[in-house]
CSV table of C-alpha atoms in Angstrom, one decimal:
chain,number,residue,atom,x,y,z
A,112,MET,CA,-111.5,-42.2,-234.2
A,113,HIS,CA,-112.0,-43.9,-230.6
A,114,LEU,CA,-111.2,-40.8,-228.4
A,115,PRO,CA,-114.1,-38.6,-229.9
A,116,ASN,CA,-116.5,-41.5,-229.3
A,117,LEU,CA,-115.3,-42.3,-225.8
A,118,PHE,CA,-115.6,-38.6,-225.0
A,119,SER,CA,-119.2,-38.3,-226.2
A,120,TYR,CA,-120.1,-41.5,-224.1
A,121,PHE,CA,-118.8,-39.6,-221.0
A,122,VAL,CA,-120.7,-36.6,-221.8
A,123,ILE,CA,-123.9,-38.7,-222.3
A,124,PHE,CA,-123.3,-40.5,-218.9
A,125,GLY,CA,-122.8,-37.5,-217.0
A,126,PHE,CA,-125.9,-36.0,-218.3
A,127,GLY,CA,-127.8,-39.0,-217.3
A,128,VAL,CA,-126.4,-38.7,-213.5
A,129,ALA,CA,-127.3,-35.0,-213.3
A,130,LEU,CA,-130.7,-35.5,-214.8
A,131,GLY,CA,-131.3,-38.5,-212.2
A,132,ILE,CA,-130.2,-36.5,-209.1
A,133,ALA,CA,-132.4,-33.4,-210.1
A,134,LEU,CA,-135.4,-35.7,-210.7
A,135,SER,CA,-135.0,-37.4,-207.1
A,136,PHE,CA,-134.9,-34.2,-205.4
A,137,HIS,CA,-137.9,-33.1,-206.9
A,138,LEU,CA,-139.8,-36.3,-206.0
A,139,LYS,CA,-138.7,-35.9,-202.5
A,140,ASN,CA,-139.9,-32.3,-202.4
A,141,ILE,CA,-143.4,-33.2,-203.7
A,142,SER,CA,-143.9,-35.9,-201.1
A,143,LEU,CA,-142.9,-34.0,-198.1
A,144,PHE,CA,-145.5,-31.1,-199.3
A,145,SER,CA,-148.2,-33.8,-199.7
A,146,PHE,CA,-147.6,-35.2,-196.4
A,147,ASP,CA,-147.6,-31.8,-194.6
A,148,ASP,CA,-150.8,-31.0,-196.6
A,149,GLN,CA,-152.5,-33.9,-195.4
A,150,LEU,CA,-151.3,-33.6,-192.1
A,151,HIS,CA,-152.8,-30.1,-191.8
A,152,GLN,CA,-155.9,-31.2,-193.2
A,153,LEU,CA,-156.3,-33.8,-190.7
A,154,SER,CA,-155.5,-31.5,-187.9
A,155,SER,CA,-157.9,-29.0,-189.2
A,156,SER,CA,-160.8,-31.6,-189.3
A,157,SER,CA,-160.0,-32.6,-185.7
A,158,SER,CA,-160.1,-29.0,-184.4
A,159,SER,CA,-163.5,-28.3,-186.5
A,160,SER,CA,-165.3,-31.4,-185.2
A,161,SER,CA,-164.5,-30.8,-181.4
A,162,SER,CA,-164.3,-27.3,-179.9
A,163,SER,CA,-163.3,-28.5,-176.4
A,164,PRO,CA,-159.8,-28.6,-175.3
A,165,PRO,CA,-157.8,-31.7,-175.0
A,166,PRO,CA,-158.2,-33.3,-171.5
A,167,ASN,CA,-155.4,-32.5,-168.9
A,168,ILE,CA,-153.8,-36.1,-167.9
A,169,GLN,CA,-152.2,-36.2,-164.8
A,170,PRO,CA,-149.6,-38.7,-164.0
A,171,SER,CA,-150.7,-41.4,-161.9
A,172,SER,CA,-148.8,-43.4,-159.0
A,173,PRO,CA,-147.8,-46.7,-160.4
A,174,THR,CA,-150.0,-49.5,-159.2
A,175,LEU,CA,-148.6,-53.1,-158.5
A,176,HIS,CA,-151.1,-55.8,-160.1
A,177,LEU,CA,-150.7,-59.1,-158.4
A,178,VAL,CA,-152.4,-61.7,-160.5
A,179,THR,CA,-153.3,-64.9,-158.6
A,180,THR,CA,-155.1,-67.8,-160.5
A,181,THR,CA,-156.8,-70.7,-158.5
A,182,GLY,CA,-158.3,-73.4,-160.6
A,183,ASN,CA,-160.3,-71.5,-163.2
A,184,GLN,CA,-160.6,-68.4,-161.3
A,185,THR,CA,-158.4,-65.2,-161.8
A,186,THR,CA,-158.0,-62.7,-159.2
A,187,VAL,CA,-156.3,-59.3,-159.6
A,188,ASN,CA,-155.1,-57.4,-156.6
A,189,THR,CA,-154.3,-53.9,-157.2
A,190,THR,CA,-153.2,-52.9,-153.6
A,191,ARG,CA,-149.9,-51.2,-153.4
A,192,THR,CA,-147.0,-53.2,-151.9
A,193,GLY,CA,-144.5,-51.2,-150.0
A,194,LEU,CA,-141.1,-51.9,-148.6
A,195,ASN,CA,-142.7,-53.4,-145.3
A,196,ASP,CA,-144.3,-56.1,-147.2
A,197,TYR,CA,-140.8,-57.1,-148.8
A,198,VAL,CA,-139.0,-57.1,-145.5
A,199,SER,CA,-141.6,-59.2,-143.5
A,200,LEU,CA,-142.4,-62.7,-144.9
A,201,ARG,CA,-145.7,-62.5,-143.1
A,202,PRO,CA,-148.0,-59.5,-141.9
A,203,ASN,CA,-148.4,-61.5,-138.4
A,204,ASN,CA,-145.1,-62.0,-137.0
A,205,ASN,CA,-146.6,-63.5,-133.9
A,206,ASN,CA,-146.8,-66.9,-135.8
A,207,ALA,CA,-143.9,-68.7,-137.2
A,208,MET,CA,-145.8,-71.2,-139.0
A,209,HIS,CA,-146.0,-71.2,-142.8
A,210,ASP,CA,-146.8,-73.5,-146.0
A,211,MET,CA,-143.4,-73.2,-147.8
A,212,THR,CA,-141.6,-76.4,-148.9
A,213,GLU,CA,-138.3,-77.0,-147.8
A,214,GLU,CA,-136.8,-75.9,-151.0
A,215,GLU,CA,-138.8,-73.0,-151.1
A,216,LEU,CA,-137.7,-72.1,-147.5
A,217,LEU,CA,-134.1,-72.3,-148.1
A,218,TRP,CA,-134.3,-70.4,-151.4
A,219,ARG,CA,-136.4,-67.3,-149.6
A,220,ALA,CA,-134.0,-67.5,-146.4
A,221,SER,CA,-130.7,-67.2,-148.7
A,222,MET,CA,-131.6,-64.0,-150.0
A,223,ALA,CA,-129.5,-61.3,-148.6
A,224,PRO,CA,-129.1,-57.5,-149.6
A,225,ARG,CA,-125.9,-56.1,-151.3
A,226,ILE,CA,-126.4,-52.6,-149.9
A,227,HIS,CA,-125.6,-52.9,-146.1
A,228,GLU,CA,-127.2,-49.7,-145.1
A,229,TYR,CA,-130.9,-50.2,-144.1
A,230,PRO,CA,-133.6,-47.5,-145.4
A,231,PHE,CA,-135.2,-47.9,-142.1
A,232,LYS,CA,-134.4,-48.0,-138.2
A,233,ARG,CA,-133.3,-51.7,-137.5
A,234,VAL,CA,-132.7,-52.7,-134.0
A,235,PRO,CA,-130.6,-56.1,-134.0
A,236,LYS,CA,-132.1,-59.1,-132.3
A,237,VAL,CA,-130.8,-62.5,-131.1
A,238,ALA,CA,-132.7,-65.5,-132.4
A,239,PHE,CA,-133.0,-68.3,-130.0
A,240,LEU,CA,-133.4,-71.6,-131.8
A,241,PHE,CA,-134.8,-74.2,-129.4
A,242,LEU,CA,-134.3,-77.8,-130.8
A,243,THR,CA,-136.7,-80.0,-128.8
A,244,ARG,CA,-138.5,-83.3,-128.7
A,245,GLY,CA,-141.7,-81.9,-127.2
A,246,ALA,CA,-142.2,-78.7,-124.9
A,247,VAL,CA,-139.7,-76.5,-123.7
A,248,THR,CA,-139.7,-78.1,-120.2
A,249,LEU,CA,-137.8,-75.1,-118.6
A,250,ALA,CA,-140.1,-72.6,-120.2
A,251,PRO,CA,-140.7,-70.6,-117.1
A,252,LEU,CA,-137.1,-70.0,-116.4
A,253,TRP,CA,-136.8,-68.7,-120.2
A,254,GLU,CA,-139.9,-66.7,-119.6
A,255,LYS,CA,-138.2,-64.7,-116.7
A,256,PHE,CA,-135.1,-64.4,-118.9
A,257,PHE,CA,-137.1,-62.9,-121.8
A,258,HIS,CA,-139.5,-60.7,-119.8
A,259,GLY,CA,-139.0,-57.0,-120.3
A,260,HIS,CA,-136.7,-57.1,-123.3
A,261,GLU,CA,-139.3,-57.5,-126.2
A,262,GLY,CA,-138.1,-56.4,-129.4
A,263,LEU,CA,-134.6,-57.6,-129.0
A,264,TYR,CA,-134.9,-61.5,-129.4
A,265,SER,CA,-136.9,-63.9,-131.5
A,266,ILE,CA,-138.1,-67.4,-130.8
A,267,TYR,CA,-138.2,-70.4,-132.9
A,268,VAL,CA,-139.1,-73.9,-131.9
A,269,HIS,CA,-138.4,-77.3,-133.8
A,270,SER,CA,-140.1,-80.0,-132.0
A,271,SER,CA,-141.7,-83.4,-133.2
A,272,PRO,CA,-144.5,-83.1,-135.6
A,273,SER,CA,-146.3,-85.5,-133.4
A,274,PHE,CA,-146.2,-83.2,-130.4
A,275,ASN,CA,-149.5,-81.4,-129.9
A,276,GLU,CA,-149.7,-79.9,-126.6
A,277,THR,CA,-150.8,-76.1,-126.3
A,278,VAL,CA,-149.0,-73.5,-125.1
A,279,PRO,CA,-150.6,-70.4,-123.2
A,280,GLN,CA,-151.1,-67.2,-125.4
A,281,SER,CA,-149.4,-65.2,-122.8
A,282,SER,CA,-146.1,-67.3,-123.3
A,283,VAL,CA,-143.3,-66.0,-125.3
A,284,PHE,CA,-143.3,-69.4,-127.0
A,285,HIS,CA,-146.7,-69.1,-128.0
A,286,GLY,CA,-147.0,-69.4,-131.9
A,287,ARG,CA,-143.1,-69.9,-132.1
A,288,ARG,CA,-143.2,-73.3,-133.5
A,289,ILE,CA,-141.9,-73.9,-137.2
A,290,PRO,CA,-142.8,-76.4,-139.6
A,291,SER,CA,-141.0,-79.3,-138.5
A,292,LYS,CA,-139.9,-82.9,-139.3
A,293,GLU,CA,-138.9,-85.9,-137.4
A,294,VAL,CA,-135.4,-86.0,-135.8
A,295,GLN,CA,-133.6,-89.1,-134.8
A,296,TRP,CA,-130.6,-88.9,-132.5
A,297,GLY,CA,-127.1,-89.2,-134.3
A,298,LYS,CA,-128.8,-89.2,-137.6
A,299,PHE,CA,-128.8,-86.6,-140.5
A,300,SER,CA,-132.0,-85.2,-139.6
A,301,MET,CA,-130.5,-83.8,-136.7
A,302,LEU,CA,-128.4,-81.3,-138.9
A,303,GLU,CA,-131.5,-80.7,-141.4
A,304,ALA,CA,-133.5,-79.6,-138.3
A,305,GLU,CA,-130.6,-77.1,-137.5
A,306,ARG,CA,-130.6,-76.0,-141.0
A,307,ARG,CA,-134.3,-75.8,-140.8
A,308,LEU,CA,-134.3,-73.5,-137.7
A,309,LEU,CA,-131.7,-71.3,-139.2
A,310,ALA,CA,-133.5,-70.8,-142.4
A,311,ASN,CA,-136.7,-69.8,-140.5
A,312,ALA,CA,-135.0,-67.2,-138.3
A,313,LEU,CA,-133.1,-65.6,-141.3
A,314,LEU,CA,-136.6,-64.7,-142.8
A,315,ASP,CA,-136.5,-61.7,-140.2
A,316,ILE,CA,-134.1,-59.5,-141.4
A,317,THR,CA,-133.4,-58.0,-137.9
A,318,ASN,CA,-132.2,-61.1,-136.5
A,319,GLN,CA,-128.5,-60.7,-136.1
A,320,ARG,CA,-127.2,-63.4,-134.0
A,321,PHE,CA,-128.4,-67.1,-133.7
A,322,VAL,CA,-127.8,-69.2,-131.1
A,323,LEU,CA,-128.9,-73.1,-131.1
A,324,LEU,CA,-130.5,-74.5,-127.6
A,325,SER,CA,-132.4,-77.4,-126.3
A,326,GLU,CA,-135.0,-77.9,-123.8
A,327,SER,CA,-132.6,-78.7,-121.3
A,328,CYS,CA,-130.5,-75.7,-121.6
A,329,ILE,CA,-130.4,-72.9,-119.2
A,330,PRO,CA,-129.2,-69.2,-119.4
A,331,LEU,CA,-126.2,-68.4,-117.1
A,332,PHE,CA,-126.7,-64.7,-117.2
A,333,ASN,CA,-129.4,-62.2,-117.4
A,334,PHE,CA,-130.7,-61.2,-121.0
A,335,SER,CA,-128.7,-57.9,-121.0
A,336,THR,CA,-125.4,-59.4,-120.3
A,337,ILE,CA,-126.0,-62.3,-123.1
A,338,TYR,CA,-127.5,-59.8,-125.6
A,339,ASN,CA,-124.6,-57.5,-125.3
A,340,TYR,CA,-122.1,-60.3,-125.4
A,341,LEU,CA,-123.3,-61.9,-128.8
A,342,ILE,CA,-124.2,-58.4,-130.6
A,343,ASN,CA,-121.0,-56.9,-129.8
A,344,SER,CA,-118.9,-60.1,-130.7
A,345,SER,CA,-116.7,-60.0,-133.8
A,346,LYS,CA,-116.6,-63.7,-134.0
A,347,ALA,CA,-118.8,-66.8,-134.3
A,348,PHE,CA,-118.9,-69.5,-131.4
A,349,VAL,CA,-118.8,-72.7,-133.4
A,350,GLU,CA,-116.3,-75.4,-131.5
A,351,ALA,CA,-114.0,-77.2,-133.8
A,352,TYR,CA,-111.0,-79.1,-133.1
A,353,ASP,CA,-108.9,-81.9,-134.6
A,354,LEU,CA,-109.2,-85.1,-132.6
A,355,PRO,CA,-106.9,-88.2,-133.6
A,356,GLY,CA,-108.6,-91.8,-132.8
A,357,PRO,CA,-111.8,-93.5,-133.4
A,358,VAL,CA,-114.3,-91.0,-132.5
A,359,GLY,CA,-112.4,-88.1,-134.1
A,360,ARG,CA,-110.5,-88.8,-137.4
A,361,GLY,CA,-111.8,-92.4,-137.2
A,362,ARG,CA,-115.0,-91.3,-138.4
A,363,TYR,CA,-113.8,-89.6,-141.7
A,364,ASN,CA,-114.9,-91.3,-144.7
A,365,ARG,CA,-112.2,-91.5,-147.8
A,366,ARG,CA,-115.0,-91.1,-150.2
A,367,MET,CA,-115.4,-87.3,-149.3
A,368,ARG,CA,-112.5,-86.6,-151.1
A,369,PRO,CA,-111.9,-84.2,-152.9
A,370,VAL,CA,-114.4,-82.0,-151.2
A,371,ILE,CA,-113.3,-82.9,-147.7
A,372,ARG,CA,-109.7,-84.1,-146.9
A,373,LEU,CA,-108.6,-85.9,-143.7
A,374,GLU,CA,-106.4,-82.9,-142.7
A,375,GLN,CA,-109.8,-80.8,-142.9
A,376,TRP,CA,-112.0,-83.1,-140.8
A,377,ARG,CA,-113.0,-81.5,-137.4
A,378,LYS,CA,-115.0,-82.4,-134.3
A,379,GLY,CA,-117.1,-80.1,-132.2
A,380,SER,CA,-120.2,-79.5,-130.2
A,381,GLN,CA,-123.4,-79.1,-132.1
A,382,TRP,CA,-124.6,-76.2,-130.0
A,383,PHE,CA,-123.5,-73.4,-132.1
A,384,GLU,CA,-123.8,-69.4,-132.1
A,385,MET,CA,-123.1,-67.5,-135.3
A,386,ASP,CA,-123.7,-64.3,-137.0
A,387,ARG,CA,-126.2,-63.6,-139.8
A,388,ALA,CA,-123.4,-63.7,-142.6
A,389,LEU,CA,-122.6,-67.0,-141.5
A,390,ALA,CA,-126.0,-68.4,-141.0
A,391,LEU,CA,-126.4,-67.5,-144.7
A,392,GLU,CA,-123.6,-69.3,-145.7
A,393,VAL,CA,-124.6,-72.5,-143.8
A,394,ILE,CA,-128.0,-72.7,-145.3
A,395,SER,CA,-126.8,-72.0,-148.8
A,396,ASP,CA,-124.3,-74.6,-148.6
A,397,LYS,CA,-124.6,-77.7,-150.9
A,398,LYS,CA,-121.3,-78.7,-151.5
A,399,TYR,CA,-120.4,-79.8,-147.9
A,400,PHE,CA,-123.9,-80.6,-146.9
A,401,VAL,CA,-124.5,-83.1,-149.8
A,402,THR,CA,-121.0,-84.7,-149.1
A,403,PHE,CA,-122.0,-85.4,-145.4
A,404,LYS,CA,-125.5,-86.5,-146.6
A,405,ARG,CA,-124.1,-89.0,-148.7
A,406,HIS,CA,-120.9,-90.2,-146.7
A,407,CYS,CA,-121.5,-89.4,-143.1
A,408,LYS,CA,-123.5,-92.5,-141.8
A,409,ALA,CA,-123.7,-95.2,-139.2
A,410,SER,CA,-120.8,-94.0,-136.6
A,411,CYS,CA,-120.2,-90.7,-138.2
A,412,TYR,CA,-122.5,-88.4,-136.5
A,413,ALA,CA,-123.0,-85.3,-138.7
A,414,ASP,CA,-124.1,-83.0,-136.0
A,415,GLU,CA,-120.8,-83.0,-134.4
A,416,HIS,CA,-118.8,-82.7,-137.6
A,417,TYR,CA,-120.5,-80.9,-140.3
A,418,LEU,CA,-120.3,-77.5,-138.8
A,419,PRO,CA,-116.9,-77.8,-137.5
A,420,THR,CA,-115.4,-78.9,-140.7
A,421,PHE,CA,-117.3,-76.4,-142.8
A,422,VAL,CA,-116.5,-73.5,-140.9
A,423,SER,CA,-113.0,-74.4,-140.4
A,424,ALA,CA,-112.6,-75.1,-144.0
A,425,LYS,CA,-114.1,-71.8,-145.2
A,426,PHE,CA,-114.5,-69.4,-142.4
A,427,TRP,CA,-111.9,-70.1,-139.9
A,428,LYS,CA,-110.9,-66.4,-139.5
A,429,ARG,CA,-114.4,-65.6,-138.3
A,430,ASN,CA,-114.6,-68.2,-135.7
A,431,SER,CA,-113.7,-68.5,-132.2
A,432,ASN,CA,-113.3,-72.3,-132.1
A,433,ARG,CA,-115.2,-72.5,-128.9
A,434,SER,CA,-118.8,-73.2,-127.8
A,435,LEU,CA,-120.9,-70.7,-125.6
A,436,THR,CA,-122.9,-73.7,-124.0
A,437,TRP,CA,-121.5,-75.6,-121.2
A,438,VAL,CA,-121.6,-79.4,-121.0
A,439,ASP,CA,-120.0,-81.9,-118.8
A,440,TRP,CA,-118.5,-84.9,-120.5
A,441,SER,CA,-116.5,-85.8,-117.6
A,442,LYS,CA,-118.3,-89.0,-117.0
A,443,GLY,CA,-117.6,-90.3,-120.3
A,444,GLY,CA,-120.2,-92.2,-122.7
A,445,PRO,CA,-122.2,-91.0,-125.6
A,446,HIS,CA,-124.4,-88.6,-123.6
A,447,PRO,CA,-123.2,-85.8,-121.3
A,448,ALA,CA,-123.8,-85.7,-117.6
A,449,LYS,CA,-127.5,-84.7,-116.3
A,450,PHE,CA,-128.1,-82.2,-113.5
A,451,GLN,CA,-131.2,-82.8,-111.1
A,452,ARG,CA,-132.5,-80.6,-108.3
A,453,ARG,CA,-130.0,-81.4,-105.7
A,454,ASP,CA,-127.0,-80.4,-108.4
A,455,VAL,CA,-128.3,-77.0,-108.5
A,456,THR,CA,-126.5,-74.7,-106.0
A,457,ILE,CA,-125.2,-71.2,-105.9
A,458,GLU,CA,-121.5,-72.1,-106.2
A,459,PHE,CA,-122.4,-74.6,-108.8
A,460,LEU,CA,-123.8,-72.0,-111.0
A,461,LYS,CA,-121.0,-69.4,-110.1
A,462,ARG,CA,-118.3,-72.0,-111.2
A,463,LEU,CA,-120.2,-72.3,-114.6
A,464,ARG,CA,-120.4,-68.4,-115.1
A,465,SER,CA,-116.7,-67.5,-114.3
A,466,GLY,CA,-114.8,-70.6,-113.7
A,467,SER,CA,-113.1,-70.6,-117.1
A,468,HIS,CA,-110.8,-68.4,-119.2
A,469,CYS,CA,-110.8,-67.8,-122.5
A,470,GLU,CA,-110.6,-64.9,-125.4
A,471,TYR,CA,-113.3,-62.4,-126.3
A,472,ASN,CA,-112.9,-59.9,-129.1
A,473,GLY,CA,-108.9,-60.1,-128.7
A,474,LYS,CA,-109.0,-59.9,-124.8
A,475,ARG,CA,-108.9,-62.3,-122.0
A,476,THR,CA,-111.9,-62.9,-120.0
A,477,ASN,CA,-113.5,-65.3,-117.6
A,478,ILE,CA,-116.8,-65.2,-119.2
A,479,CYS,CA,-116.9,-67.9,-121.5
A,480,PHE,CA,-120.3,-69.7,-121.3
A,481,LEU,CA,-123.6,-68.2,-121.7
A,482,PHE,CA,-125.5,-71.3,-121.4
A,483,ALA,CA,-125.6,-74.7,-119.9
A,484,ARG,CA,-127.0,-78.1,-120.4
A,485,LYS,CA,-128.3,-80.9,-119.5
A,486,PHE,CA,-130.7,-79.8,-116.4
A,487,LEU,CA,-133.7,-82.0,-115.7
A,488,PRO,CA,-137.5,-80.4,-115.2
A,489,ASN,CA,-137.3,-81.3,-111.4
A,490,ALA,CA,-134.5,-78.7,-111.1
A,491,LEU,CA,-136.6,-75.9,-112.4
A,492,ASP,CA,-137.9,-74.6,-109.0
A,493,ARG,CA,-134.2,-74.1,-107.8
A,494,LEU,CA,-133.0,-72.7,-111.1
A,495,LEU,CA,-135.9,-70.0,-110.8
A,496,ARG,CA,-134.6,-69.2,-107.2
A,497,PHE,CA,-131.2,-68.8,-108.3
A,498,ALA,CA,-131.6,-67.1,-111.7
A,499,PRO,CA,-129.5,-64.2,-112.3
A,500,LYS,CA,-131.3,-60.9,-111.5
A,501,SER,CA,-131.6,-57.9,-113.5
A,502,HIS,CA,-133.7,-54.7,-113.0
A,503,CYS,CA,-136.1,-55.7,-115.7
A,504,TYR,CA,-137.0,-58.7,-113.8
A,505,LYS,CA,-140.5,-58.9,-112.1
A,506,ASN,CA,-142.4,-61.4,-110.4
A,507,ILE,CA,-144.1,-63.6,-112.7
A,508,GLN,CA,-146.9,-66.0,-111.9
A,509,VAL,CA,-146.0,-69.2,-113.9
A,510,LYS,CA,-149.2,-70.8,-115.6
A,511,TYR,CA,-147.7,-73.8,-117.3
A,512,ASN,CA,-149.5,-76.7,-116.1
A,513,TYR,CA,-148.1,-78.8,-118.6
A,514,ILE,CA,-144.7,-78.5,-116.9
A,515,TYR,CA,-145.6,-79.8,-113.6
A,516,ARG,CA,-145.9,-83.4,-114.5
A,517,PHE,CA,-142.0,-83.5,-114.8
A,518,PHE,CA,-141.8,-82.5,-111.2
A,519,ILE,CA,-142.5,-86.1,-110.1
A,520,HIS,CA,-139.2,-87.5,-111.7
């Protein structure tokens, strides 16, 4: 008796399923036909209401909208911004001044393209970074050095913020002062000034090599020789050596561990030269820089230890471990020897240019120093007379009245 009942249940269930499927398909077709009818009526009414053809809309070039808000005023600038505006920080490259904070400057300068091929013609330049108290006292000599080589160099001057003497508009140093802060000899502010110079020079994408100089530095060769030496070098020039004793390892602070260990501690000249890749690493470093700022104080002179230690610990393969700036420490003391007018002779300058032996790009050479210091302003007339000659040099009428007061020394 149960089997016939079970069979009848299955029949009823199957009939219900079939009926449901058929009904759903029917309702779907009705809705589709209804939608098509509505769409047809809508299109018909639109075509009847307007006999004119639809407007031919041409695609327009994308426009960059720059929105600037000042107080309660909002300005929209629809001017197109091209590659040149992104590559150059300022439209007027004759002025190195800007209003960026230190944090903004380092952030902007640390940007580097990952694609190494440039989409424009790029002539590499050498950035000359002058760390001075005031004026570049040997400016006429440098004017003679730079003359005729525009487009191959950049100049940046970090002087005391209180220095307010003007520079002639005809000078290569005109408008080349960067936003500066007070610098004290032997203090950490010296290192901060060096990084500030590097960061400002890195804003120019065409700067490839960077050399730090002081107001008492002189070039030992003409511009072409120095430019080719630097641009073609495969290594940086940061002097670094391990020195036992109180003025070497004795300045190491154990609180620098574990970031810096005693065996990594190095000493060297602050007068460096480096390529763009290393300069980017220096201004982006926070680990070593912060450690030095916290623990390198008193008799620990950061400008003599930070770069030698940092470069030796992380980039020793890219460094030559020597400086390109000749300095005389033979007399001892905390400061190198100074050179006056009577010290400047042809024989003396020749000895500086070729009296040493070193390695350059894997080969031995007697050209080891490209610059020298410390030369007093009263030596300027002899330096101009004995300056290395070049076919690009011409007689220049020097108009630096603010230099002449130093001749009385």
